[in-house]
């Protein structure tokens, strides 16, 4: 079984500041890990994913995340926030293709001018 | 490309009524999923179908049934709607080899 926790339901940063959104997971099998973003009144779109290989993965819009097995974490970062990054971000875990795909509760990111 | 199409986009039901949410994808994906999204709870998996002919329960299956009609279509049925089923429902399909989920635009359901 898989589960995901996201620390902080709401994070506020100033424009140009570092963005750090936290995600911890549990999985009974080697996990596949994902970050999705949701803009208001829209569906979700993929930011980045980790399946195997390099533990630092880069995604769209300047975001990246690092898989740390020892810490069971997959935190999302961006060096410099932009106003357009304001959205809700979801971390997710899967046991593999076609398997149960579980989302965390989400973190709403606000970017202040 | 249409991607994942859900119908209807909005629906209001009375308690006890039934309805079916339809979902179709044109990307030839094997796996399809139904989620509900509620404030502060993220997306919770209702049912999924790893391939045509198979379905499995997710976190919150009670009160719902699903049908994988063919490879393209995966419907969600509420037999006797309850106010607790007021939510936004998302259908998604998974790309083989990448694990990426592609989402529909959502269906907003209100049960009075």
PDB file of C-alpha atoms in Angstrom:
ATOM      1  CA  UNK A   1       0.000   0.000   0.000  1.00  0.00           C
ATOM      2  CA  UNK A   2       1.086   3.557  -0.639  1.00  0.00           C
ATOM      3  CA  UNK A   3       0.413   6.846   1.117  1.00  0.00           C
ATOM      4  CA  UNK A   4       1.602  10.443   0.863  1.00  0.00           C
ATOM      5  CA  UNK A   5       1.872  13.311   3.312  1.00  0.00           C
ATOM      6  CA  UNK A   6       2.517  16.929   2.398  1.00  0.00           C
ATOM      7  CA  UNK A   7       3.694  19.252   5.142  1.00  0.00           C
ATOM      8  CA  UNK A   8       1.865  22.550   4.988  1.00  0.00           C
ATOM      9  CA  UNK A   9      -1.499  22.956   3.335  1.00  0.00           C
ATOM     10  CA  UNK A  10      -0.612  26.527   2.380  1.00  0.00           C
ATOM     11  CA  UNK A  11       2.807  28.020   1.637  1.00  0.00           C
ATOM     12  CA  UNK A  12       3.453  31.686   0.865  1.00  0.00           C
ATOM     13  CA  UNK A  13       6.652  33.004  -0.698  1.00  0.00           C
ATOM     14  CA  UNK A  14       7.742  36.311  -2.130  1.00  0.00           C
ATOM     15  CA  UNK A  15       8.324  36.635  -5.850  1.00  0.00           C
ATOM     16  CA  UNK A  16      11.948  35.674  -6.525  1.00  0.00           C
ATOM     17  CA  UNK A  17      12.288  33.620  -3.336  1.00  0.00           C
ATOM     18  CA  UNK A  18      13.010  29.915  -3.068  1.00  0.00           C
ATOM     19  CA  UNK A  19      10.044  27.570  -3.288  1.00  0.00           C
ATOM     20  CA  UNK A  20      10.166  24.405  -1.157  1.00  0.00           C
ATOM     21  CA  UNK A  21       7.167  22.085  -0.990  1.00  0.00           C
ATOM     22  CA  UNK A  22       7.564  18.999   1.152  1.00  0.00           C
ATOM     23  CA  UNK A  23       6.431  15.472   0.372  1.00  0.00           C
ATOM     24  CA  UNK A  24       6.964  12.256   2.285  1.00  0.00           C
ATOM     25  CA  UNK A  25       5.672   8.897   1.168  1.00  0.00           C
ATOM     26  CA  UNK A  26       5.302   5.337   2.294  1.00  0.00           C
ATOM     27  CA  UNK A  27       5.305   2.417  -0.080  1.00  0.00           C
ATOM     28  CA  UNK A  28       5.547  -1.332   0.279  1.00  0.00           C
ATOM     29  CA  UNK A  29       7.284  -1.544  -3.108  1.00  0.00           C
ATOM     30  CA  UNK A  30       9.852   0.662  -4.834  1.00  0.00           C
ATOM     31  CA  UNK A  31       7.898   3.828  -5.473  1.00  0.00           C
ATOM     32  CA  UNK A  32       7.255   5.847  -8.554  1.00  0.00           C
ATOM     33  CA  UNK A  33       6.892   9.473  -7.434  1.00  0.00           C
ATOM     34  CA  UNK A  34       5.187  12.418  -9.098  1.00  0.00           C
ATOM     35  CA  UNK A  35       4.414  16.080  -8.640  1.00  0.00           C
ATOM     36  CA  UNK A  36       1.321  17.530 -10.293  1.00  0.00           C
ATOM     37  CA  UNK A  37       0.103  21.125 -10.448  1.00  0.00           C
ATOM     38  CA  UNK A  38      -3.496  22.322 -10.582  1.00  0.00           C
ATOM     39  CA  UNK A  39      -4.466  25.821 -11.623  1.00  0.00           C
ATOM     40  CA  UNK A  40      -7.915  27.110 -10.604  1.00  0.00           C
ATOM     41  CA  UNK A  41     -10.850  25.306 -12.213  1.00  0.00           C
ATOM     42  CA  UNK A  42      -8.585  23.053 -14.208  1.00  0.00           C
ATOM     43  CA  UNK A  43      -7.461  19.450 -14.139  1.00  0.00           C
ATOM     44  CA  UNK A  44      -4.010  18.372 -13.005  1.00  0.00           C
ATOM     45  CA  UNK A  45      -0.899  18.417 -15.128  1.00  0.00           C
ATOM     46  CA  UNK A  46       2.407  16.671 -14.565  1.00  0.00           C
ATOM     47  CA  UNK A  47       5.351  18.738 -13.303  1.00  0.00           C
ATOM     48  CA  UNK A  48       7.907  15.972 -12.962  1.00  0.00           C
ATOM     49  CA  UNK A  49       8.345  12.311 -12.055  1.00  0.00           C
ATOM     50  CA  UNK A  50      10.833   9.866 -10.611  1.00  0.00           C
ATOM     51  CA  UNK A  51      10.740   6.232 -11.689  1.00  0.00           C
ATOM     52  CA  UNK A  52      14.296   4.873 -11.672  1.00  0.00           C
ATOM     53  CA  UNK A  53      17.800   6.208 -12.226  1.00  0.00           C
ATOM     54  CA  UNK A  54      18.929   9.700 -11.322  1.00  0.00           C
ATOM     55  CA  UNK A  55      17.424  10.809  -8.039  1.00  0.00           C
ATOM     56  CA  UNK A  56      17.379  14.516  -8.940  1.00  0.00           C
ATOM     57  CA  UNK A  57      14.707  15.076 -11.528  1.00  0.00           C
ATOM     58  CA  UNK A  58      13.916  18.244 -13.422  1.00  0.00           C
ATOM     59  CA  UNK A  59      10.495  19.217 -14.618  1.00  0.00           C
ATOM     60  CA  UNK A  60       8.677  21.969 -16.382  1.00  0.00           C
ATOM     61  CA  UNK A  61       8.706  25.649 -15.394  1.00  0.00           C
ATOM     62  CA  UNK A  62      12.047  25.381 -13.568  1.00  0.00           C
ATOM     63  CA  UNK A  63      10.897  22.952 -10.873  1.00  0.00           C
ATOM     64  CA  UNK A  64      12.966  20.039  -9.646  1.00  0.00           C
ATOM     65  CA  UNK A  65      12.688  17.348  -6.981  1.00  0.00           C
ATOM     66  CA  UNK A  66      15.071  14.926  -5.313  1.00  0.00           C
ATOM     67  CA  UNK A  67      14.193  11.361  -4.353  1.00  0.00           C
ATOM     68  CA  UNK A  68      15.756  10.495  -0.989  1.00  0.00           C
ATOM     69  CA  UNK A  69      15.065   6.887  -0.160  1.00  0.00           C
ATOM     70  CA  UNK A  70      16.559   7.058   3.342  1.00  0.00           C
ATOM     71  CA  UNK A  71      14.236   9.929   4.229  1.00  0.00           C
ATOM     72  CA  UNK A  72      11.276   8.632   2.180  1.00  0.00           C
ATOM     73  CA  UNK A  73      10.999  12.129   0.756  1.00  0.00           C
ATOM     74  CA  UNK A  74      10.454  13.767  -2.618  1.00  0.00           C
ATOM     75  CA  UNK A  75      10.488  17.525  -1.944  1.00  0.00           C
ATOM     76  CA  UNK A  76       9.764  19.978  -4.763  1.00  0.00           C
ATOM     77  CA  UNK A  77      11.922  23.085  -5.223  1.00  0.00           C
ATOM     78  CA  UNK A  78      12.282  26.071  -7.501  1.00  0.00           C
ATOM     79  CA  UNK A  79      15.082  28.602  -7.011  1.00  0.00           C
ATOM     80  CA  UNK A  80      13.031  31.697  -7.810  1.00  0.00           C
ATOM     81  CA  UNK A  81       9.258  31.942  -7.542  1.00  0.00           C
ATOM     82  CA  UNK A  82       7.184  33.656 -10.194  1.00  0.00           C
ATOM     83  CA  UNK A  83       3.673  34.987  -9.837  1.00  0.00           C
ATOM     84  CA  UNK A  84       2.504  32.409 -12.366  1.00  0.00           C
ATOM     85  CA  UNK A  85       3.580  29.597  -9.993  1.00  0.00           C
ATOM     86  CA  UNK A  86       0.618  30.283  -7.721  1.00  0.00           C
ATOM     87  CA  UNK A  87      -1.406  27.079  -7.812  1.00  0.00           C
ATOM     88  CA  UNK A  88      -2.058  23.891  -5.869  1.00  0.00           C
ATOM     89  CA  UNK A  89       0.631  21.237  -5.931  1.00  0.00           C
ATOM     90  CA  UNK A  90       0.089  17.551  -5.365  1.00  0.00           C
ATOM     91  CA  UNK A  91       2.637  14.861  -4.630  1.00  0.00           C
ATOM     92  CA  UNK A  92       1.690  11.326  -5.667  1.00  0.00           C
ATOM     93  CA  UNK A  93       3.039   7.790  -5.368  1.00  0.00           C
ATOM     94  CA  UNK A  94       2.434   4.672  -7.396  1.00  0.00           C
ATOM     95  CA  UNK A  95       3.612   1.104  -7.184  1.00  0.00           C
ATOM     96  CA  UNK A  96       4.106   0.942 -10.936  1.00  0.00           C
ATOM     97  CA  UNK A  97       2.292   1.182 -14.213  1.00  0.00           C
ATOM     98  CA  UNK A  98      -1.367   0.426 -13.986  1.00  0.00           C
ATOM     99  CA  UNK A  99      -1.279   0.228 -10.216  1.00  0.00           C
ATOM    100  CA  UNK A 100      -2.921   2.180  -7.452  1.00  0.00           C
ATOM    101  CA  UNK A 101      -1.953   5.853  -7.830  1.00  0.00           C
ATOM    102  CA  UNK A 102      -2.302   7.824  -4.583  1.00  0.00           C
ATOM    103  CA  UNK A 103      -2.193  11.602  -4.138  1.00  0.00           C
ATOM    104  CA  UNK A 104      -1.284  13.679  -1.114  1.00  0.00           C
ATOM    105  CA  UNK A 105      -3.690  16.308   0.246  1.00  0.00           C
ATOM    106  CA  UNK A 106      -2.028  19.115  -1.690  1.00  0.00           C
ATOM    107  CA  UNK A 107      -0.192  22.355  -0.883  1.00  0.00           C
ATOM    108  CA  UNK A 108      -1.517  25.680  -2.070  1.00  0.00           C
ATOM    109  CA  UNK A 109       1.320  27.993  -3.102  1.00  0.00           C
ATOM    110  CA  UNK A 110       0.799  31.734  -2.951  1.00  0.00           C
ATOM    111  CA  UNK A 111       3.376  34.087  -4.471  1.00  0.00           C
ATOM    112  CA  UNK A 112       3.455  37.584  -3.012  1.00  0.00           C
ATOM    113  CA  UNK A 113       4.639  40.590  -5.040  1.00  0.00           C
TER     114      UNK A 113
ATOM    115  CA  UNK B   1      -6.354  15.780 -29.624  1.00  0.00           C
ATOM    116  CA  UNK B   2      -9.275  15.524 -27.249  1.00  0.00           C
ATOM    117  CA  UNK B   3      -7.294  13.582 -24.595  1.00  0.00           C
ATOM    118  CA  UNK B   4      -9.618  12.655 -21.712  1.00  0.00           C
ATOM    119  CA  UNK B   5     -13.227  13.771 -22.058  1.00  0.00           C
ATOM    120  CA  UNK B   6     -15.706  13.745 -19.184  1.00  0.00           C
ATOM    121  CA  UNK B   7     -19.437  14.325 -19.287  1.00  0.00           C
ATOM    122  CA  UNK B   8     -21.365  16.004 -17.838  1.00  0.00           C
ATOM    123  CA  UNK B   9     -19.313  18.950 -16.547  1.00  0.00           C
ATOM    124  CA  UNK B  10     -21.977  19.975 -14.040  1.00  0.00           C
ATOM    125  CA  UNK B  11     -24.843  18.057 -12.450  1.00  0.00           C
ATOM    126  CA  UNK B  12     -27.261  18.655  -9.604  1.00  0.00           C
ATOM    127  CA  UNK B  13     -29.018  15.636  -8.088  1.00  0.00           C
ATOM    128  CA  UNK B  14     -31.484  15.053  -5.317  1.00  0.00           C
ATOM    129  CA  UNK B  15     -30.669  12.554  -2.583  1.00  0.00           C
ATOM    130  CA  UNK B  16     -31.469   9.046  -3.772  1.00  0.00           C
ATOM    131  CA  UNK B  17     -31.241   9.764  -7.478  1.00  0.00           C
ATOM    132  CA  UNK B  18     -28.825   7.845  -9.674  1.00  0.00           C
ATOM    133  CA  UNK B  19     -26.492   9.012 -12.382  1.00  0.00           C
ATOM    134  CA  UNK B  20     -23.504   7.947 -14.444  1.00  0.00           C
ATOM    135  CA  UNK B  21     -20.396   9.988 -15.161  1.00  0.00           C
ATOM    136  CA  UNK B  22     -18.895   9.147 -18.516  1.00  0.00           C
ATOM    137  CA  UNK B  23     -15.207   9.204 -19.381  1.00  0.00           C
ATOM    138  CA  UNK B  24     -13.459   8.480 -22.655  1.00  0.00           C
ATOM    139  CA  UNK B  25      -9.835   8.740 -23.729  1.00  0.00           C
ATOM    140  CA  UNK B  26      -8.437   8.702 -27.234  1.00  0.00           C
ATOM    141  CA  UNK B  27      -4.781   8.054 -26.362  1.00  0.00           C
ATOM    142  CA  UNK B  28      -4.951   4.235 -26.440  1.00  0.00           C
ATOM    143  CA  UNK B  29      -4.060   4.035 -22.740  1.00  0.00           C
ATOM    144  CA  UNK B  30      -4.583   0.779 -20.872  1.00  0.00           C
ATOM    145  CA  UNK B  31      -5.170   2.162 -17.374  1.00  0.00           C
ATOM    146  CA  UNK B  32      -7.957   4.507 -16.296  1.00  0.00           C
ATOM    147  CA  UNK B  33      -8.875   6.065 -12.950  1.00  0.00           C
ATOM    148  CA  UNK B  34     -11.696   7.873 -11.162  1.00  0.00           C
ATOM    149  CA  UNK B  35     -10.893  10.370  -8.383  1.00  0.00           C
ATOM    150  CA  UNK B  36     -12.914  12.728  -6.275  1.00  0.00           C
ATOM    151  CA  UNK B  37     -11.501  16.045  -5.079  1.00  0.00           C
ATOM    152  CA  UNK B  38     -12.688  17.699  -1.880  1.00  0.00           C
ATOM    153  CA  UNK B  39     -11.252  20.793  -0.180  1.00  0.00           C
ATOM    154  CA  UNK B  40      -8.325  19.957   2.078  1.00  0.00           C
ATOM    155  CA  UNK B  41      -8.372  16.278   1.132  1.00  0.00           C
ATOM    156  CA  UNK B  42      -6.640  16.296  -2.214  1.00  0.00           C
ATOM    157  CA  UNK B  43      -7.629  13.671  -4.721  1.00  0.00           C
ATOM    158  CA  UNK B  44      -8.910  10.372  -3.421  1.00  0.00           C
ATOM    159  CA  UNK B  45      -8.993   7.326  -5.641  1.00  0.00           C
ATOM    160  CA  UNK B  46     -12.428   5.778  -6.056  1.00  0.00           C
ATOM    161  CA  UNK B  47     -11.770   2.998  -8.562  1.00  0.00           C
ATOM    162  CA  UNK B  48      -9.226   2.202 -11.204  1.00  0.00           C
ATOM    163  CA  UNK B  49      -8.925  -0.144 -14.145  1.00  0.00           C
ATOM    164  CA  UNK B  50      -5.474  -1.429 -14.978  1.00  0.00           C
ATOM    165  CA  UNK B  51      -6.660  -2.794 -18.302  1.00  0.00           C
ATOM    166  CA  UNK B  52      -9.808  -3.526 -20.255  1.00  0.00           C
ATOM    167  CA  UNK B  53     -11.926  -6.029 -18.352  1.00  0.00           C
ATOM    168  CA  UNK B  54     -10.455  -5.369 -14.909  1.00  0.00           C
ATOM    169  CA  UNK B  55     -11.430  -2.948 -12.142  1.00  0.00           C
ATOM    170  CA  UNK B  56     -10.149  -2.459  -8.604  1.00  0.00           C
ATOM    171  CA  UNK B  57     -11.240  -0.473  -5.583  1.00  0.00           C
ATOM    172  CA  UNK B  58      -9.326   2.557  -4.439  1.00  0.00           C
ATOM    173  CA  UNK B  59      -9.491   4.454  -1.150  1.00  0.00           C
ATOM    174  CA  UNK B  60     -13.158   5.466  -1.203  1.00  0.00           C
ATOM    175  CA  UNK B  61     -15.238   3.037  -3.313  1.00  0.00           C
ATOM    176  CA  UNK B  62     -18.362   2.889  -1.151  1.00  0.00           C
ATOM    177  CA  UNK B  63     -21.454   4.197  -2.907  1.00  0.00           C
ATOM    178  CA  UNK B  64     -19.932   3.922  -6.382  1.00  0.00           C
ATOM    179  CA  UNK B  65     -19.737   1.375  -9.180  1.00  0.00           C
ATOM    180  CA  UNK B  66     -17.650   1.426 -12.331  1.00  0.00           C
ATOM    181  CA  UNK B  67     -17.689  -0.163 -15.748  1.00  0.00           C
ATOM    182  CA  UNK B  68     -14.773  -0.467 -18.137  1.00  0.00           C
ATOM    183  CA  UNK B  69     -16.898  -0.641 -21.236  1.00  0.00           C
ATOM    184  CA  UNK B  70     -13.959  -0.982 -23.616  1.00  0.00           C
ATOM    185  CA  UNK B  71     -10.404   0.293 -23.809  1.00  0.00           C
ATOM    186  CA  UNK B  72     -11.542   3.878 -24.369  1.00  0.00           C
ATOM    187  CA  UNK B  73     -14.372   4.240 -21.865  1.00  0.00           C
ATOM    188  CA  UNK B  74     -14.596   4.034 -18.071  1.00  0.00           C
ATOM    189  CA  UNK B  75     -17.834   5.111 -16.416  1.00  0.00           C
ATOM    190  CA  UNK B  76     -18.631   5.873 -12.774  1.00  0.00           C
ATOM    191  CA  UNK B  77     -22.137   5.260 -11.440  1.00  0.00           C
ATOM    192  CA  UNK B  78     -23.813   6.565  -8.311  1.00  0.00           C
ATOM    193  CA  UNK B  79     -26.779   4.278  -7.625  1.00  0.00           C
ATOM    194  CA  UNK B  80     -28.323   6.307  -4.816  1.00  0.00           C
ATOM    195  CA  UNK B  81     -26.693   9.699  -4.458  1.00  0.00           C
ATOM    196  CA  UNK B  82     -25.996  11.140  -0.998  1.00  0.00           C
ATOM    197  CA  UNK B  83     -24.990  14.704   0.005  1.00  0.00           C
ATOM    198  CA  UNK B  84     -21.575  13.310   1.025  1.00  0.00           C
ATOM    199  CA  UNK B  85     -20.953  12.583  -2.653  1.00  0.00           C
ATOM    200  CA  UNK B  86     -21.014  16.277  -3.508  1.00  0.00           C
ATOM    201  CA  UNK B  87     -17.575  16.743  -5.016  1.00  0.00           C
ATOM    202  CA  UNK B  88     -15.561  17.350  -8.148  1.00  0.00           C
ATOM    203  CA  UNK B  89     -14.853  14.118  -9.988  1.00  0.00           C
ATOM    204  CA  UNK B  90     -11.848  13.604 -12.221  1.00  0.00           C
ATOM    205  CA  UNK B  91     -11.214  10.843 -14.692  1.00  0.00           C
ATOM    206  CA  UNK B  92      -7.649  10.089 -15.748  1.00  0.00           C
ATOM    207  CA  UNK B  93      -5.773   7.684 -17.969  1.00  0.00           C
ATOM    208  CA  UNK B  94      -2.191   6.525 -17.664  1.00  0.00           C
ATOM    209  CA  UNK B  95       0.393   6.476 -20.425  1.00  0.00           C
ATOM    210  CA  UNK B  96       2.242   3.197 -20.704  1.00  0.00           C
ATOM    211  CA  UNK B  97       5.948   3.451 -20.049  1.00  0.00           C
ATOM    212  CA  UNK B  98       5.819   6.858 -18.377  1.00  0.00           C
ATOM    213  CA  UNK B  99       3.253   6.435 -15.620  1.00  0.00           C
ATOM    214  CA  UNK B 100       1.958   9.912 -16.312  1.00  0.00           C
ATOM    215  CA  UNK B 101      -1.714  10.486 -15.600  1.00  0.00           C
ATOM    216  CA  UNK B 102      -3.687  12.593 -18.048  1.00  0.00           C
ATOM    217  CA  UNK B 103      -6.743  14.222 -16.517  1.00  0.00           C
ATOM    218  CA  UNK B 104     -10.087  15.306 -17.789  1.00  0.00           C
ATOM    219  CA  UNK B 105     -11.454  18.742 -16.933  1.00  0.00           C
ATOM    220  CA  UNK B 106     -13.585  17.435 -14.086  1.00  0.00           C
ATOM    221  CA  UNK B 107     -17.281  17.007 -13.346  1.00  0.00           C
ATOM    222  CA  UNK B 108     -18.806  19.066 -10.564  1.00  0.00           C
ATOM    223  CA  UNK B 109     -21.588  17.155  -8.818  1.00  0.00           C
ATOM    224  CA  UNK B 110     -23.924  18.599  -6.200  1.00  0.00           C
ATOM    225  CA  UNK B 111     -26.291  16.359  -4.266  1.00  0.00           C
ATOM    226  CA  UNK B 112     -29.070  18.183  -2.441  1.00  0.00           C
TER     227      UNK B 112
END
